PDB file of C-alpha atoms and ligand atoms in Angstrom:
ATOM      1  CA  MET F  35      -0.001   0.040  -0.001  1.00  0.00           C
ATOM      2  CA  ARG F  36       1.235   3.278  -0.989  1.00  0.00           C
ATOM      3  CA  TYR F  37      -0.281   6.529   0.495  1.00  0.00           C
ATOM      4  CA  LEU F  38      -0.461  10.012  -0.787  1.00  0.00           C
ATOM      5  CA  ILE F  39      -0.129  12.341   2.118  1.00  0.00           C
ATOM      6  CA  LEU F  40      -1.789  15.618   1.870  1.00  0.00           C
ATOM      7  CA  SER F  41      -1.800  18.201   4.686  1.00  0.00           C
ATOM      8  CA  ASP F  42      -2.943  21.857   4.985  1.00  0.00           C
ATOM      9  CA  ILE F  43      -4.223  22.192   1.554  1.00  0.00           C
ATOM     10  CA  HIS F  44      -6.061  25.408   2.626  1.00  0.00           C
ATOM     11  CA  ALA F  45      -8.374  25.842  -0.271  1.00  0.00           C
ATOM     12  CA  ASN F  46      -5.569  26.155  -2.923  1.00  0.00           C
ATOM     13  CA  LEU F  47      -6.788  24.148  -5.882  1.00  0.00           C
ATOM     14  CA  ASP F  48      -3.678  25.094  -8.130  1.00  0.00           C
ATOM     15  CA  ALA F  49      -1.493  23.574  -5.574  1.00  0.00           C
ATOM     16  CA  LEU F  50      -3.568  20.508  -4.990  1.00  0.00           C
ATOM     17  CA  ASP F  51      -4.094  19.727  -8.670  1.00  0.00           C
ATOM     18  CA  THR F  52      -0.221  20.250  -9.377  1.00  0.00           C
ATOM     19  CA  VAL F  53       0.415  17.753  -6.594  1.00  0.00           C
ATOM     20  CA  LEU F  54      -1.973  15.267  -8.051  1.00  0.00           C
ATOM     21  CA  VAL F  55      -0.214  15.431 -11.383  1.00  0.00           C
ATOM     22  CA  HIS F  56       3.196  15.249  -9.715  1.00  0.00           C
ATOM     23  CA  ALA F  57       2.313  12.374  -7.771  1.00  0.00           C
ATOM     24  CA  SER F  58       0.415  10.478 -10.638  1.00  0.00           C
ATOM     25  CA  GLY F  59       0.938   6.601 -10.445  1.00  0.00           C
ATOM     26  CA  ALA F  60       2.940   6.689  -7.277  1.00  0.00           C
ATOM     27  CA  TRP F  61      -0.016   6.013  -4.789  1.00  0.00           C
ATOM     28  CA  ASP F  62      -2.822   3.751  -4.129  1.00  0.00           C
ATOM     29  CA  ARG F  63      -4.991   5.613  -1.403  1.00  0.00           C
ATOM     30  CA  VAL F  64      -4.985   9.153  -0.081  1.00  0.00           C
ATOM     31  CA  LEU F  65      -4.721  10.426   3.659  1.00  0.00           C
ATOM     32  CA  VAL F  66      -5.698  14.055   4.458  1.00  0.00           C
ATOM     33  CA  LEU F  67      -4.223  15.542   7.616  1.00  0.00           C
ATOM     34  CA  GLY F  68      -6.680  18.438   8.034  1.00  0.00           C
ATOM     35  CA  ASP F  69      -7.004  22.105   6.978  1.00  0.00           C
ATOM     36  CA  LEU F  70      -8.574  21.364   3.693  1.00  0.00           C
ATOM     37  CA  VAL F  71     -10.016  24.916   3.660  1.00  0.00           C
ATOM     38  CA  GLY F  72      -9.128  28.361   5.139  1.00  0.00           C
ATOM     39  CA  TYR F  73      -6.927  31.123   3.513  1.00  0.00           C
ATOM     40  CA  GLY F  74      -7.419  30.097  -0.012  1.00  0.00           C
ATOM     41  CA  ALA F  75     -10.145  30.933  -2.456  1.00  0.00           C
ATOM     42  CA  GLU F  76     -11.511  27.655  -3.725  1.00  0.00           C
ATOM     43  CA  PRO F  77     -12.838  25.839  -0.708  1.00  0.00           C
ATOM     44  CA  ASN F  78     -15.637  23.822  -2.580  1.00  0.00           C
ATOM     45  CA  GLU F  79     -13.447  23.116  -5.467  1.00  0.00           C
ATOM     46  CA  VAL F  80     -10.776  21.595  -3.192  1.00  0.00           C
ATOM     47  CA  MET F  81     -13.255  19.523  -1.238  1.00  0.00           C
ATOM     48  CA  ASP F  82     -14.944  18.334  -4.405  1.00  0.00           C
ATOM     49  CA  ARG F  83     -11.494  17.159  -5.602  1.00  0.00           C
ATOM     50  CA  ILE F  84     -10.776  15.433  -2.271  1.00  0.00           C
ATOM     51  CA  HIS F  85     -14.117  13.529  -2.501  1.00  0.00           C
ATOM     52  CA  GLU F  86     -13.309  12.383  -6.089  1.00  0.00           C
ATOM     53  CA  LEU F  87     -10.048  10.950  -4.539  1.00  0.00           C
ATOM     54  CA  LYS F  88     -12.085   8.800  -2.171  1.00  0.00           C
ATOM     55  CA  PRO F  89      -9.517   9.125   0.684  1.00  0.00           C
ATOM     56  CA  ALA F  90      -8.724   6.243   2.983  1.00  0.00           C
ATOM     57  CA  ALA F  91      -8.954   8.811   5.982  1.00  0.00           C
ATOM     58  CA  VAL F  92      -9.511  12.574   6.368  1.00  0.00           C
ATOM     59  CA  ILE F  93      -9.060  14.263   9.749  1.00  0.00           C
ATOM     60  CA  ARG F  94     -10.036  17.783  10.630  1.00  0.00           C
ATOM     61  CA  GLY F  95      -7.834  20.774  11.204  1.00  0.00           C
ATOM     62  CA  ASN F  96      -8.339  23.875  13.058  1.00  0.00           C
ATOM     63  CA  HIS F  97      -9.410  25.818  10.085  1.00  0.00           C
ATOM     64  CA  ASP F  98     -11.882  23.294   9.119  1.00  0.00           C
ATOM     65  CA  LYS F  99     -13.508  23.643  12.665  1.00  0.00           C
ATOM     66  CA  ALA F 100     -13.563  27.422  12.301  1.00  0.00           C
ATOM     67  CA  ALA F 101     -15.031  27.456   8.605  1.00  0.00           C
ATOM     68  CA  CYS F 102     -17.896  25.027   9.526  1.00  0.00           C
ATOM     69  CA  GLY F 103     -18.770  26.441  12.821  1.00  0.00           C
ATOM     70  CA  ILE F 104     -17.484  23.958  15.252  1.00  0.00           C
ATOM     71  CA  ASP F 105     -15.088  26.498  16.608  1.00  0.00           C
ATOM     72  CA  ASP F 106     -15.743  30.276  16.974  1.00  0.00           C
ATOM     73  CA  GLY F 107     -12.142  31.063  15.512  1.00  0.00           C
ATOM     74  CA  SER F 108     -11.443  33.204  18.661  1.00  0.00           C
ATOM     75  CA  GLN F 109      -7.848  31.848  18.807  1.00  0.00           C
ATOM     76  CA  PHE F 110      -7.267  33.035  15.113  1.00  0.00           C
ATOM     77  CA  ASN F 111      -5.433  36.331  14.247  1.00  0.00           C
ATOM     78  CA  HIS F 112      -7.441  38.749  12.385  1.00  0.00           C
ATOM     79  CA  VAL F 113      -6.564  37.709   8.832  1.00  0.00           C
ATOM     80  CA  ALA F 114      -7.290  34.010   9.571  1.00  0.00           C
ATOM     81  CA  ARG F 115     -10.544  34.888  11.091  1.00  0.00           C
ATOM     82  CA  VAL F 116     -11.579  36.934   8.061  1.00  0.00           C
ATOM     83  CA  ALA F 117     -10.855  34.005   5.863  1.00  0.00           C
ATOM     84  CA  ALA F 118     -12.685  31.675   8.007  1.00  0.00           C
ATOM     85  CA  GLU F 119     -15.758  33.721   8.025  1.00  0.00           C
ATOM     86  CA  TRP F 120     -15.487  34.055   4.054  1.00  0.00           C
ATOM     87  CA  THR F 121     -14.978  30.407   3.755  1.00  0.00           C
ATOM     88  CA  GLY F 122     -18.022  29.545   5.986  1.00  0.00           C
ATOM     89  CA  GLY F 123     -20.115  31.831   3.743  1.00  0.00           C
ATOM     90  CA  GLN F 124     -18.989  30.087   0.609  1.00  0.00           C
ATOM     91  CA  LEU F 125     -19.143  26.399   1.691  1.00  0.00           C
ATOM     92  CA  THR F 126     -22.003  24.343   0.091  1.00  0.00           C
ATOM     93  CA  GLU F 127     -24.334  22.756   2.683  1.00  0.00           C
ATOM     94  CA  ALA F 128     -22.863  19.457   1.891  1.00  0.00           C
ATOM     95  CA  ASN F 129     -19.385  20.579   2.350  1.00  0.00           C
ATOM     96  CA  GLY F 130     -20.219  22.253   5.565  1.00  0.00           C
ATOM     97  CA  ASP F 131     -21.902  18.983   6.733  1.00  0.00           C
ATOM     98  CA  TYR F 132     -18.819  17.040   5.632  1.00  0.00           C
ATOM     99  CA  LEU F 133     -16.440  19.300   7.641  1.00  0.00           C
ATOM    100  CA  ARG F 134     -18.542  19.170  10.761  1.00  0.00           C
ATOM    101  CA  ASN F 135     -18.584  15.372  10.617  1.00  0.00           C
ATOM    102  CA  LEU F 136     -14.661  14.895  10.161  1.00  0.00           C
ATOM    103  CA  PRO F 137     -13.055  12.977  12.976  1.00  0.00           C
ATOM    104  CA  MET F 138     -10.401  14.645  14.988  1.00  0.00           C
ATOM    105  CA  GLY F 139      -6.916  12.974  15.046  1.00  0.00           C
ATOM    106  CA  PRO F 140      -5.256  10.895  15.899  1.00  0.00           C
ATOM    107  CA  VAL F 141      -6.494   8.387  13.675  1.00  0.00           C
ATOM    108  CA  GLN F 142      -4.592   4.938  13.460  1.00  0.00           C
ATOM    109  CA  ILE F 143      -4.326   3.834   9.829  1.00  0.00           C
ATOM    110  CA  ASP F 144      -2.516   0.449  10.437  1.00  0.00           C
ATOM    111  CA  SER F 145       0.137  -1.049  12.700  1.00  0.00           C
ATOM    112  CA  LEU F 146       2.799   1.249  11.402  1.00  0.00           C
ATOM    113  CA  LEU F 147       1.101   4.651  10.914  1.00  0.00           C
ATOM    114  CA  GLU F 148      -0.993   7.068  12.693  1.00  0.00           C
ATOM    115  CA  ILE F 149      -2.108  10.605  11.571  1.00  0.00           C
ATOM    116  CA  CYS F 150      -2.884  13.767  13.344  1.00  0.00           C
ATOM    117  CA  HIS F 151      -3.383  17.484  12.583  1.00  0.00           C
ATOM    118  CA  GLY F 152      -1.307  19.211  15.345  1.00  0.00           C
ATOM    119  CA  ALA F 153      -0.177  16.593  17.940  1.00  0.00           C
ATOM    120  CA  PRO F 154      -1.156  13.206  18.906  1.00  0.00           C
ATOM    121  CA  PHE F 155      -2.140  14.323  22.402  1.00  0.00           C
ATOM    122  CA  ASP F 156      -4.154  17.527  21.141  1.00  0.00           C
ATOM    123  CA  GLU F 157      -5.363  18.272  17.462  1.00  0.00           C
ATOM    124  CA  ASP F 158      -4.820  22.014  17.908  1.00  0.00           C
ATOM    125  CA  GLU F 159      -1.259  21.801  19.512  1.00  0.00           C
ATOM    126  CA  TYR F 160       1.871  23.028  17.486  1.00  0.00           C
ATOM    127  CA  ILE F 161       5.032  20.721  17.159  1.00  0.00           C
ATOM    128  CA  PHE F 162       7.924  23.166  16.471  1.00  0.00           C
ATOM    129  CA  ASP F 163      10.996  22.011  18.108  1.00  0.00           C
ATOM    130  CA  GLY F 164      12.810  18.950  19.711  1.00  0.00           C
ATOM    131  CA  ALA F 165      10.934  19.621  23.247  1.00  0.00           C
ATOM    132  CA  ASP F 166       7.571  19.596  21.526  1.00  0.00           C
ATOM    133  CA  ALA F 167       8.306  16.451  19.565  1.00  0.00           C
ATOM    134  CA  ARG F 168       9.620  14.522  22.420  1.00  0.00           C
ATOM    135  CA  HIS F 169       6.359  15.517  24.320  1.00  0.00           C
ATOM    136  CA  ALA F 170       4.183  14.462  21.315  1.00  0.00           C
ATOM    137  CA  LEU F 171       6.208  11.165  20.839  1.00  0.00           C
ATOM    138  CA  GLN F 172       5.326  10.014  24.323  1.00  0.00           C
ATOM    139  CA  SER F 173       1.568   9.971  23.183  1.00  0.00           C
ATOM    140  CA  ALA F 174       2.019   8.320  19.733  1.00  0.00           C
ATOM    141  CA  THR F 175       0.843   4.858  19.490  1.00  0.00           C
ATOM    142  CA  ARG F 176       2.433   3.849  16.129  1.00  0.00           C
ATOM    143  CA  PRO F 177       6.117   3.957  15.066  1.00  0.00           C
ATOM    144  CA  LEU F 178       5.386   6.576  12.463  1.00  0.00           C
ATOM    145  CA  CYS F 179       2.941   9.487  13.266  1.00  0.00           C
ATOM    146  CA  LEU F 180       2.384  12.058  10.547  1.00  0.00           C
ATOM    147  CA  PHE F 181       1.308  15.473  11.546  1.00  0.00           C
ATOM    148  CA  GLY F 182       0.594  18.875   9.830  1.00  0.00           C
ATOM    149  CA  HIS F 183      -0.530  22.274  11.391  1.00  0.00           C
ATOM    150  CA  THR F 184       2.770  24.024  11.319  1.00  0.00           C
ATOM    151  CA  HIS F 185       3.241  23.971   7.480  1.00  0.00           C
ATOM    152  CA  LEU F 186       6.848  23.329   8.095  1.00  0.00           C
ATOM    153  CA  PRO F 187       8.485  19.971   6.720  1.00  0.00           C
ATOM    154  CA  VAL F 188      10.432  18.134   9.341  1.00  0.00           C
ATOM    155  CA  ILE F 189      11.701  14.733  10.494  1.00  0.00           C
ATOM    156  CA  PHE F 190      11.906  13.709  14.232  1.00  0.00           C
ATOM    157  CA  ARG F 191      13.416  10.254  15.149  1.00  0.00           C
ATOM    158  CA  VAL F 192      14.053   8.466  18.213  1.00  0.00           C
ATOM    159  CA  LEU F 193      16.058   5.236  18.405  1.00  0.00           C
ATOM    160  CA  GLY F 194      17.060   4.149  21.807  1.00  0.00           C
ATOM    161  CA  ASP F 195      18.457   7.028  23.582  1.00  0.00           C
ATOM    162  CA  ALA F 196      19.246   8.947  20.383  1.00  0.00           C
ATOM    163  CA  PHE F 197      16.896  11.764  19.329  1.00  0.00           C
ATOM    164  CA  GLU F 198      17.149  13.857  16.230  1.00  0.00           C
ATOM    165  CA  GLY F 199      15.225  16.481  14.405  1.00  0.00           C
ATOM    166  CA  ALA F 200      15.719  18.408  11.319  1.00  0.00           C
ATOM    167  CA  PRO F 201      14.017  19.835   8.158  1.00  0.00           C
ATOM    168  CA  PRO F 202      14.533  17.697   5.023  1.00  0.00           C
ATOM    169  CA  ASP F 203      17.056  18.890   2.479  1.00  0.00           C
ATOM    170  CA  PRO F 204      14.857  21.052   0.236  1.00  0.00           C
ATOM    171  CA  ASP F 205      17.030  20.445  -2.909  1.00  0.00           C
ATOM    172  CA  VAL F 206      16.360  16.837  -3.091  1.00  0.00           C
ATOM    173  CA  GLU F 207      13.598  14.522  -2.794  1.00  0.00           C
ATOM    174  CA  THR F 208      14.066  12.842   0.631  1.00  0.00           C
ATOM    175  CA  ALA F 209      13.615   9.276   0.927  1.00  0.00           C
ATOM    176  CA  LEU F 210      13.203   8.352   4.624  1.00  0.00           C
ATOM    177  CA  PRO F 211      13.605   4.532   5.497  1.00  0.00           C
ATOM    178  CA  ILE F 212      11.245   3.649   8.472  1.00  0.00           C
ATOM    179  CA  GLU F 213      13.676   1.622  10.561  1.00  0.00           C
ATOM    180  CA  PRO F 214      12.176  -1.231  12.593  1.00  0.00           C
ATOM    181  CA  ASP F 215      13.129  -0.101  16.257  1.00  0.00           C
ATOM    182  CA  ALA F 216      12.813   3.603  15.742  1.00  0.00           C
ATOM    183  CA  GLN F 217       9.944   5.883  16.278  1.00  0.00           C
ATOM    184  CA  TYR F 218       9.155   8.804  13.906  1.00  0.00           C
ATOM    185  CA  LEU F 219       7.163  12.075  13.967  1.00  0.00           C
ATOM    186  CA  VAL F 220       7.166  13.635  10.495  1.00  0.00           C
ATOM    187  CA  ASN F 221       5.475  16.643   8.848  1.00  0.00           C
ATOM    188  CA  VAL F 222       5.609  16.264   5.078  1.00  0.00           C
ATOM    189  CA  GLY F 223       4.808  19.959   4.695  1.00  0.00           C
ATOM    190  CA  SER F 224       1.721  21.904   3.393  1.00  0.00           C
ATOM    191  CA  VAL F 225       0.222  21.429  -0.014  1.00  0.00           C
ATOM    192  CA  GLY F 226      -1.389  24.876  -0.205  1.00  0.00           C
ATOM    193  CA  GLN F 227       0.550  27.273   2.073  1.00  0.00           C
ATOM    194  CA  PRO F 228       4.093  26.489   2.731  1.00  0.00           C
ATOM    195  CA  ARG F 229       5.798  28.430   5.481  1.00  0.00           C
ATOM    196  CA  ASP F 230       9.373  27.409   5.324  1.00  0.00           C
ATOM    197  CA  GLY F 231      10.439  30.058   2.959  1.00  0.00           C
ATOM    198  CA  ASP F 232      10.051  27.628  -0.053  1.00  0.00           C
ATOM    199  CA  PRO F 233       6.849  28.521  -2.038  1.00  0.00           C
ATOM    200  CA  ARG F 234       6.624  25.031  -3.677  1.00  0.00           C
ATOM    201  CA  ALA F 235       3.747  22.604  -2.512  1.00  0.00           C
ATOM    202  CA  GLY F 236       4.794  20.040  -0.182  1.00  0.00           C
ATOM    203  CA  TYR F 237       3.440  16.538   0.044  1.00  0.00           C
ATOM    204  CA  GLY F 238       4.442  12.932   1.044  1.00  0.00           C
ATOM    205  CA  ILE F 239       4.500   9.441  -0.497  1.00  0.00           C
ATOM    206  CA  LEU F 240       4.440   6.578   2.335  1.00  0.00           C
ATOM    207  CA  ASP F 241       5.072   3.093   0.972  1.00  0.00           C
ATOM    208  CA  ILE F 242       4.053   0.839   3.821  1.00  0.00           C
ATOM    209  CA  ASP F 243       5.357  -2.465   2.297  1.00  0.00           C
ATOM    210  CA  ALA F 244       8.818  -0.791   1.470  1.00  0.00           C
ATOM    211  CA  ARG F 245       8.670   1.189   4.816  1.00  0.00           C
ATOM    212  CA  GLU F 246       9.864   4.366   3.034  1.00  0.00           C
ATOM    213  CA  LEU F 247       8.456   7.823   3.359  1.00  0.00           C
ATOM    214  CA  ARG F 248       9.174  10.255   0.512  1.00  0.00           C
ATOM    215  CA  LEU F 249       8.998  13.994   0.979  1.00  0.00           C
ATOM    216  CA  ARG F 250       8.329  15.933  -2.075  1.00  0.00           C
ATOM    217  CA  ARG F 251       8.044  19.571  -3.463  1.00  0.00           C
ATOM    218  CA  VAL F 252       6.671  20.835  -6.718  1.00  0.00           C
ATOM    219  CA  VAL F 253       6.406  24.228  -8.301  1.00  0.00           C
ATOM    220  CA  TYR F 254       2.717  25.051  -8.780  1.00  0.00           C
ATOM    221  CA  PRO F 255       1.080  28.334 -10.460  1.00  0.00           C
ATOM    222  CA  VAL F 256       1.270  30.501  -7.393  1.00  0.00           C
ATOM    223  CA  GLU F 257       0.114  33.516  -9.458  1.00  0.00           C
ATOM    224  CA  SER F 258      -3.231  31.750 -10.330  1.00  0.00           C
ATOM    225  CA  ALA F 259      -3.846  31.146  -6.713  1.00  0.00           C
ATOM    226  CA  GLN F 260      -3.181  34.702  -5.794  1.00  0.00           C
ATOM    227  CA  ARG F 261      -5.410  36.139  -8.437  1.00  0.00           C
ATOM    228  CA  LYS F 262      -8.314  34.106  -7.023  1.00  0.00           C
ATOM    229  CA  ILE F 263      -7.537  35.170  -3.538  1.00  0.00           C
ATOM    230  CA  LEU F 264      -7.729  38.967  -4.648  1.00  0.00           C
ATOM    231  CA  ALA F 265     -10.666  38.419  -6.870  1.00  0.00           C
ATOM    232  CA  ALA F 266     -12.416  36.972  -3.862  1.00  0.00           C
ATOM    233  CA  GLY F 267     -11.769  39.840  -1.834  1.00  0.00           C
ATOM    234  CA  LEU F 268      -9.778  37.978   0.684  1.00  0.00           C
ATOM    235  CA  PRO F 269      -6.773  39.861   2.526  1.00  0.00           C
ATOM    236  CA  THR F 270      -3.970  40.851   0.071  1.00  0.00           C
ATOM    237  CA  SER F 271      -1.570  39.449   2.633  1.00  0.00           C
ATOM    238  CA  LEU F 272      -3.006  35.833   1.890  1.00  0.00           C
ATOM    239  CA  ALA F 273      -1.986  36.236  -1.703  1.00  0.00           C
ATOM    240  CA  ASN F 274       1.441  37.794  -0.981  1.00  0.00           C
ATOM    241  CA  ARG F 275       2.506  35.083   1.405  1.00  0.00           C
ATOM    242  CA  LEU F 276       2.022  32.263  -1.137  1.00  0.00           C
ATOM    243  CA  ALA F 277       4.849  33.722  -3.300  1.00  0.00           C
ATOM    244  CA  LEU F 278       7.280  33.930  -0.330  1.00  0.00           C
ATOM    245  CA  GLY F 279       6.426  30.552   1.234  1.00  0.00           C
ATOM    246  CA  ARG F 280       5.601  32.339   4.545  1.00  0.00           C
TER     247      ARG F 280
HETATM  248 ZN1  LIG K 508      -3.024  24.767   8.368  1.00  0.00          ZN
END
């Protein structure tokens, strides 16, 4: 089984469709790690595309909760709240219902893998540094836990007393072997709003049988996504940040 790992798409259809072409033929089932919507201008289009893919699992993110009314967005900054309110007004009734019924993470996929949006102990918690990761790994129940939420690709690994954590090399496609006795906490990056200074869309391919996780980046038409954000009347900063990858 090969999983296509999609996280933090954020209503960016240009990025999602580019990833789907780039990943074509490399996967069997899809896993979505939350934040399908919010920030971007095509929430219904992204959700319709995700439905077409018939994902093996989809979990909710904080922006999904805010857009569909589960959460009031009071923890959001002004721009995020404006985007959440705009998104809520755009969602079809069916897509709003879909978001309201998404499970929270973590969700255990098989004996190797679990997925969460923020952290395995709290879907809204951010994992930035080694201390966050060590804490999170204590509540992980599988050798490999994939997370999103920060929009920053990173690989944390524990093997015995050894702990390491670092972002993947952005210049090459990273192929991470999942070693038998190690435990991993990995963010494959954000499809629709990268924040590591690299504007390319990020995603992952996990081959369960080969025990290998690939972290990939692909250039997508940022200007197209920006034009749609501006045409929708969403905050200009949301268009600008896509070109910066911030
Ligand atoms: Zn997000």
